[in-house]
Amino acid sequence: MDKTFQPQDIEQRWYQHWEKSGYFKPGSEQSKSVKADSNNAYCIPIPPPNVTGSLHMGHAFQHTLMDVLARYQRMRGKDTLWQVGTDHAGIATQMVVERKLAAENGQTRHDLGRDEFVKKIWDWKEESGGTITQQMRRLGDSVDWQSERFTMDEGFNAAVQKVFISLFDQGLIYRGKRLVNWDPKLQTAISDLEVENKDSKGHMWHLRYPLADDICTAEGKNYLIVATTRPETMLGDTAIAVNPNDPRYKNLIGQYITLPLVDRKIPIIGDDYADMEKGTGCVKITPAHDFNDSEVGKRHDLFMINILNKNGTIRTTAEVFDHKGNLSNQFDPSLPKEYADTDRFTARKTIVADLDALGLLDAVKEHELSVPYGDRSGVVVEPLLTDQWYVDAKTLAKPAIEAVEDGSVKFVPKQYENMYFSWMRDIQDWCISRQLWWGHRIPAWYDDKGQVYVGQSEADIRSQHSLNDTVTLTQDEDVLDTWFSSALWTFATLGWPESTDRLKTFHPTSVLVTGFDIIFFWVARMMMMTMHFIKDENGKPQVPFNTVYITGLIRDEQGKKMSKSKGNVLDPLDMIDGISLDALIEKRSGNMMQPQQREKIIKRTKKQFPDGISAHGTDALRFTLVALASTGRDINWDMNRLEGYRNFCNKIWNAARYVLMNIEGHNCGADGLSEYELSLPDKWIVSRLQQIESDIKKHFDNYRFDLASQSLYDFIWNEYCDWYLELSKPLLAEGSVDQQTGTRRTLVRVLETILRLAHPIMPFITEEIWQSIREPAGIDGNKRENDTIMLQPYPEADSNKIDADSLTDIDWLKAIIVAVRNIRGEMNISPGKILPLYLKNGNSDDKARFKKIELYVVALAKVGQITWLSAEDATPPAATQLVGELEILVPLAGLIDKNSELERLNKEIDKRSKEIARLNGKLTNANFVDKAPADVVEKERQKLAEAEDAKNRLETQYTQLREMDR
RNA sequence: ACGACCGUAGCUCAGUUGGUUAGAGCAUCGCCUUGACAUGGCGGGGGUCGGUGGUUCAAAUCCACUCGGUCGUACCA
């Protein structure tokens, strides 16, 4: 074995072995002895990453937690499936390929045409689709690769079709002309969730709209003033609203104003939406370009005038619709030609200038407002009137809300349930059509008259509706929102709409691990779709998963979100393999959208990683992520933690090295027949192991990964390595043959158990070491089930193995050794120097007890001659430590400076005095003594007595020492 | 504006139903290359738990208010 742990030598080798051996498959599909039974099944559906993407730290985090759960449950004997797959990620993928096309030969997707372009995307998927799956292998993800799915594979496509068609037939999907969030750059509708509102500074323009028919306001003005942040929309105004109770204007209701620039006569209406307190009390109403106005329009049967092209420029001629969305000739649709085809923001300036020239610009004010941006395109989105497909979300949401209310689905941490409820209880219909080319084409066809038919194929529809060839059918150009297909993820991946064994065994799945940012996008929609389509044998809706574990976000060391544009992204693989500074800089600053950031990023990267990043290995990365995973809070990434846990891996490695060196060629009881004797340290470490096992189980079952890893770390480093391995040294050197066998047996078996405990978190190092110690630990490596640690049983605590005396004895032993070490440390005595030791004030029990531990004290505290002194004996000049009643004395004898010992004693006495004062304060308080529980008071009394006794003895020692050898 | 979460050692974080002297890792200081490990060993220092007030015999923990931060939602004529 190498002196240090070299992760790069072992990781990929073991992963390939596991994968090749089929160990990631569910147990029921590996061996006939495991029956497929939904009661013993454990399934995690992976949140499908973008097929053309790559892993970031957030993935690494979530994947690690999922893998910990999967490996843990698999070892506990659950029939475990971690379902893997990728998402076609509509807009994101289409954009990537469009950019690639543009960069390579300056083409747009329109140059290629739809079929050719979609083919290009499939090509790109073939080329880049392997990246993320390769990265997952490096992370050690124990997913079932053989059943990997893609949201556009054949079976999935069938599921999507079936869901769409059924929902349409049930009246839960409909088509309608409505306002949607329109992205003028990508030229597609997007959902509310894909809109990012950003605060920005803008202007509020106050416009004068002349009253028609020579009427005047109560104040005698012949115009109304409206205010707007988007003056260009005035071209589409179809009313002015005032509050029906507003004394200033209520007599004008039913009258008209003349809309400037377009010379349109539009009504003044009364609506509560107009707030008398706000602005001038008059609101321009543009139902085709504002969501609130659209609602007002519906209440008053207003016409809707669309003035924008799909690319965000002003139309040459407006589109006029009546309140039902039918084309209308009520108004002259012509628009001033000087704005035609100019961008909305250019038009804004021109229109303001033109109104100003007409004397109709009353005021311009600075204004803070939030502006909606498309999260993908980064441009301002526009409410636009278009024909789109919608899902009746309210109907579907009802059972989905109930499932969380009645606890069928639990969120961890629980507070996210509120987030879920608040959104679900106020849910809007879901716009599912997207004007993209990449995605599931909507299975709808139109005839010449615009009549819509929904069905699996054109042929199906023709036969179903008896349409002959004289009727031309054209398929809807649009595709479905990506989240429409991912909403079917839990059951479509298991084979639905076929009725498969996997669906029966693994659905509902056990736990979904995901980020809070997609609770709405994904979690809620999976709930709705699954409960609508998947029923159990009694016809009761099935939930998609029983538990939703919400993770926090991984941020950079300053708590900032990691993003490409900030240049603070860390690649999990760089943590594993390491990366040079130059390569890291290239990665962070190359191919930047905003080159001006480049220098800044380079500078910061150089400062933060002057030597690049060294290799830490997958296990260290995973352990770090697990250790930081406390419930649902964000993680500020800390390279120092990673380094600490790399050292921890090395610690385990060397502990194993020690064990191997000491069992090699010796009997360690593997045959189960040899005589052996367990010594005090053996009994102790076995007892502690049981306690740790039950702690870890508790923590895993509560999803407290951080506490589980902490328990493991503490036990391995601070107990097994620091104490047990050290205690084993004198035993192996001086113990009897049976004792040596007992210790070797314990050394290797506890190590073997530790490896199994740690395996879900650190799969590679545990497998590597386990392979070399399984035989001495008494495991028959020739049996197939013993080929790998990943299929071994997870350790379970056995309270019969806890020896209570060993726990108190070792605590006492530790206290004595620490006392000597403390004197040594504080007096700057070299650790190797053998010290004589006096023990004073020990009772007969202490003496008997000390006999049991003398061997270890001598070895670990490096003491030579040990002399017991009775209470009456004169104490030699010595440094003193108290262990309960017992006084530990190290003679000064030229080793120790008297004054520093006096100083040290003083410090100790001082400490005791403070404690005594505190306890006295408490105990003289009648309220405390009367009202606190008796055992609490008694405890405090005892502490006081002990502190007083200790103080007295330290003071005696102090006086004696000071008097000596003056 | 409303809601959620967070504020504990220099840094990153634990701290359960209120009850020992508030813990860990990293960093720091001192001693040590001892035959598993210097990616190490041993020992030490470091915190008025964001602030104020309250409930209680007892508050990091419960309540109210307040300051700071993150996120979400709403509003924005």
Tab-separated table of N, CA and C in Angstrom, chain A residues 848-920:
chain	number	residue	atom	x	y	z
A	848	ALA	N	-7.132	-0.905	41.889
A	848	ALA	CA	-7.481	-2.117	41.139
A	848	ALA	C	-7.746	-1.770	39.676
A	849	ARG	N	-8.446	-0.702	39.511
A	849	ARG	CA	-8.798	-0.267	38.162
A	849	ARG	C	-7.542	0.120	37.385
A	850	PHE	N	-6.641	0.782	38.097
A	850	PHE	CA	-5.444	1.247	37.413
A	850	PHE	C	-4.617	0.077	36.905
A	851	LYS	N	-4.650	-1.030	37.667
A	851	LYS	CA	-3.916	-2.216	37.232
A	851	LYS	C	-4.329	-2.632	35.830
A	852	LYS	N	-5.632	-2.499	35.552
A	852	LYS	CA	-6.156	-2.910	34.239
A	852	LYS	C	-5.643	-2.015	33.103
A	853	ILE	N	-5.305	-0.793	33.461
A	853	ILE	CA	-4.971	0.151	32.385
A	853	ILE	C	-3.508	0.579	32.403
A	854	GLU	N	-2.765	0.050	33.356
A	854	GLU	CA	-1.382	0.513	33.508
A	854	GLU	C	-0.593	0.370	32.210
A	855	LEU	N	-0.753	-0.768	31.589
A	855	LEU	CA	-0.053	-1.056	30.333
A	855	LEU	C	-0.234	0.089	29.329
A	856	TYR	N	-1.493	0.543	29.236
A	856	TYR	CA	-1.809	1.561	28.230
A	856	TYR	C	-1.313	2.933	28.648
A	857	VAL	N	-1.409	3.202	29.946
A	857	VAL	CA	-0.947	4.505	30.433
A	857	VAL	C	0.554	4.644	30.183
A	858	VAL	N	1.255	3.601	30.492
A	858	VAL	CA	2.710	3.616	30.280
A	858	VAL	C	3.023	3.900	28.812
A	859	ALA	N	2.296	3.221	27.937
A	859	ALA	CA	2.607	3.355	26.512
A	859	ALA	C	2.154	4.712	25.958
A	860	LEU	N	0.949	5.121	26.288
A	860	LEU	CA	0.397	6.312	25.642
A	860	LEU	C	0.838	7.609	26.296
A	861	ALA	N	1.082	7.561	27.604
A	861	ALA	CA	1.499	8.798	28.270
A	861	ALA	C	3.021	8.837	28.394
A	862	LYS	N	3.652	7.790	27.965
A	862	LYS	CA	5.109	7.696	28.020
A	862	LYS	C	5.613	7.958	29.439
A	863	VAL	N	5.138	7.123	30.375
A	863	VAL	CA	5.622	7.276	31.738
A	863	VAL	C	6.457	6.051	32.109
A	864	GLY	N	7.384	6.266	33.049
A	864	GLY	CA	8.246	5.178	33.498
A	864	GLY	C	7.752	4.664	34.841
A	865	GLN	N	8.510	4.957	35.879
A	865	GLN	CA	8.178	4.540	37.237
A	865	GLN	C	6.843	5.128	37.689
A	866	ILE	N	5.973	4.276	38.231
A	866	ILE	CA	4.701	4.762	38.763
A	866	ILE	C	4.647	4.481	40.253
A	867	THR	N	4.407	5.514	41.043
A	867	THR	CA	4.402	5.363	42.499
A	867	THR	C	3.075	5.835	43.068
A	868	TRP	N	2.456	5.006	43.883
A	868	TRP	CA	1.221	5.422	44.553
A	868	TRP	C	1.563	6.120	45.867
A	869	LEU	N	0.943	7.211	46.131
A	869	LEU	CA	1.120	7.914	47.402
A	869	LEU	C	-0.208	7.911	48.130
A	870	SER	N	-0.145	7.699	49.433
A	870	SER	CA	-1.387	7.791	50.196
A	870	SER	C	-1.634	9.248	50.541
A	871	ALA	N	-2.822	9.527	51.017
A	871	ALA	CA	-3.198	10.907	51.326
A	871	ALA	C	-2.254	11.532	52.341
A	872	GLU	N	-1.694	10.684	53.194
A	872	GLU	CA	-0.837	11.229	54.246
A	872	GLU	C	0.583	11.484	53.763
A	873	ASP	N	0.969	10.801	52.734
A	873	ASP	CA	2.342	10.958	52.249
A	873	ASP	C	2.606	12.399	51.842
A	874	ALA	N	3.836	12.824	52.069
A	874	ALA	CA	4.218	14.157	51.608
A	874	ALA	C	4.300	14.134	50.089
A	875	THR	N	3.825	15.209	49.492
A	875	THR	CA	3.856	15.273	48.040
A	875	THR	C	5.167	15.896	47.592
A	876	PRO	N	5.861	15.248	46.679
A	876	PRO	CA	7.095	15.848	46.175
A	876	PRO	C	6.777	17.064	45.317
A	877	PRO	N	7.758	17.928	45.087
A	877	PRO	CA	7.506	19.054	44.189
A	877	PRO	C	7.126	18.512	42.816
A	878	ALA	N	5.922	18.839	42.380
A	878	ALA	CA	5.434	18.213	41.152
A	878	ALA	C	4.380	19.074	40.466
A	879	ALA	N	4.194	18.809	39.188
A	879	ALA	CA	3.065	19.397	38.446
A	879	ALA	C	1.854	18.514	38.708
A	880	THR	N	0.721	19.166	38.873
A	880	THR	CA	-0.453	18.428	39.321
A	880	THR	C	-1.623	18.546	38.362
A	881	GLN	N	-2.317	17.424	38.178
A	881	GLN	CA	-3.595	17.426	37.460
A	881	GLN	C	-4.560	16.568	38.255
A	882	LEU	N	-5.811	16.920	38.249
A	882	LEU	CA	-6.803	16.135	38.961
A	882	LEU	C	-7.648	15.333	37.989
A	883	VAL	N	-7.837	14.052	38.308
A	883	VAL	CA	-8.810	13.250	37.574
A	883	VAL	C	-9.788	12.747	38.610
A	884	GLY	N	-10.874	13.463	38.757
A	884	GLY	CA	-11.795	13.152	39.849
A	884	GLY	C	-11.054	13.320	41.163
A	885	GLU	N	-11.112	12.253	41.977
A	885	GLU	CA	-10.429	12.275	43.267
A	885	GLU	C	-8.916	12.152	43.101
A	886	LEU	N	-8.575	11.452	42.064
A	886	LEU	CA	-7.172	11.074	41.882
A	886	LEU	C	-6.316	12.271	41.470
A	887	GLU	N	-5.110	12.345	42.126
A	887	GLU	CA	-4.166	13.395	41.734
A	887	GLU	C	-3.042	12.780	40.912
A	888	ILE	N	-2.808	13.409	39.778
A	888	ILE	CA	-1.753	12.937	38.880
A	888	ILE	C	-0.573	13.881	39.067
A	889	LEU	N	0.573	13.327	39.458
A	889	LEU	CA	1.708	14.191	39.775
A	889	LEU	C	2.917	13.828	38.923
A	890	VAL	N	3.482	14.834	38.285
A	890	VAL	CA	4.728	14.626	37.558
A	890	VAL	C	5.796	15.447	38.267
A	891	PRO	N	6.771	14.768	38.876
A	891	PRO	CA	7.765	15.499	39.667
A	891	PRO	C	8.506	16.518	38.805
A	892	LEU	N	8.811	17.642	39.458
A	892	LEU	CA	9.525	18.685	38.714
A	892	LEU	C	10.908	18.185	38.320
A	893	ALA	N	11.649	17.777	39.330
A	893	ALA	CA	12.935	17.102	39.137
A	893	ALA	C	13.735	17.579	37.936
A	894	GLY	N	13.921	18.883	37.875
A	894	GLY	CA	14.779	19.403	36.809
A	894	GLY	C	14.087	19.487	35.464
A	895	LEU	N	12.856	18.927	35.370
A	895	LEU	CA	12.147	18.928	34.089
A	895	LEU	C	11.283	20.178	33.956
A	896	ILE	N	10.800	20.576	35.109
A	896	ILE	CA	9.735	21.563	35.069
A	896	ILE	C	10.125	22.777	35.885
A	897	ASP	N	9.811	23.919	35.354
A	897	ASP	CA	10.092	25.158	36.042
A	897	ASP	C	9.012	25.394	37.091
A	898	LYS	N	9.465	25.617	38.327
A	898	LYS	CA	8.534	25.761	39.440
A	898	LYS	C	7.536	26.894	39.207
A	899	ASN	N	8.068	28.019	38.722
A	899	ASN	CA	7.188	29.177	38.546
A	899	ASN	C	6.108	28.950	37.486
A	900	SER	N	6.477	28.256	36.422
A	900	SER	CA	5.424	28.030	35.422
A	900	SER	C	4.374	27.083	35.968
A	901	GLU	N	4.783	26.134	36.801
A	901	GLU	CA	3.783	25.258	37.402
A	901	GLU	C	2.889	26.044	38.357
A	902	LEU	N	3.499	26.972	39.105
A	902	LEU	CA	2.681	27.798	40.004
A	902	LEU	C	1.663	28.599	39.197
A	903	GLU	N	2.127	29.118	38.098
A	903	GLU	CA	1.260	29.908	37.231
A	903	GLU	C	0.091	29.061	36.702
A	904	ARG	N	0.484	27.857	36.298
A	904	ARG	CA	-0.520	26.953	35.753
A	904	ARG	C	-1.560	26.589	36.815
A	905	LEU	N	-1.048	26.309	38.030
A	905	LEU	CA	-1.962	25.978	39.125
A	905	LEU	C	-2.911	27.136	39.402
A	906	ASN	N	-2.335	28.309	39.348
A	906	ASN	CA	-3.137	29.506	39.582
A	906	ASN	C	-4.304	29.599	38.609
A	907	LYS	N	-3.968	29.317	37.370
A	907	LYS	CA	-4.991	29.359	36.324
A	907	LYS	C	-6.108	28.359	36.632
A	908	GLU	N	-5.683	27.173	37.035
A	908	GLU	CA	-6.651	26.128	37.361
A	908	GLU	C	-7.528	26.551	38.546
A	909	ILE	N	-6.865	27.103	39.583
A	909	ILE	CA	-7.600	27.519	40.777
A	909	ILE	C	-8.617	28.599	40.422
A	910	ASP	N	-8.159	29.494	39.589
A	910	ASP	CA	-9.017	30.585	39.146
A	910	ASP	C	-10.272	30.068	38.467
A	911	LYS	N	-10.053	29.124	37.595
A	911	LYS	CA	-11.162	28.497	36.871
A	911	LYS	C	-12.173	27.909	37.860
A	912	ARG	N	-11.642	27.175	38.837
A	912	ARG	CA	-12.514	26.557	39.832
A	912	ARG	C	-13.270	27.629	40.627
A	913	SER	N	-12.577	28.673	40.982
A	913	SER	CA	-13.226	29.730	41.769
A	913	SER	C	-14.421	30.304	41.029
A	914	LYS	N	-14.222	30.534	39.774
A	914	LYS	CA	-15.319	31.104	38.978
A	914	LYS	C	-16.495	30.147	38.932
A	915	GLU	N	-16.157	28.894	38.795
A	915	GLU	CA	-17.221	27.900	38.724
A	915	GLU	C	-17.975	27.836	40.055
A	916	ILE	N	-17.207	27.882	41.135
A	916	ILE	CA	-17.829	27.834	42.457
A	916	ILE	C	-18.761	29.028	42.662
A	917	ALA	N	-18.300	30.177	42.241
A	917	ALA	CA	-19.123	31.378	42.398
A	917	ALA	C	-20.426	31.233	41.621
A	918	ARG	N	-20.289	30.733	40.407
A	918	ARG	CA	-21.467	30.578	39.560
A	918	ARG	C	-22.462	29.601	40.192
A	919	LEU	N	-21.917	28.464	40.650
A	919	LEU	CA	-22.787	27.434	41.214
A	919	LEU	C	-23.414	27.905	42.523
A	920	ASN	N	-22.596	28.600	43.329
A	920	ASN	CA	-23.120	29.150	44.576
A	920	ASN	C	-24.285	30.095	44.325
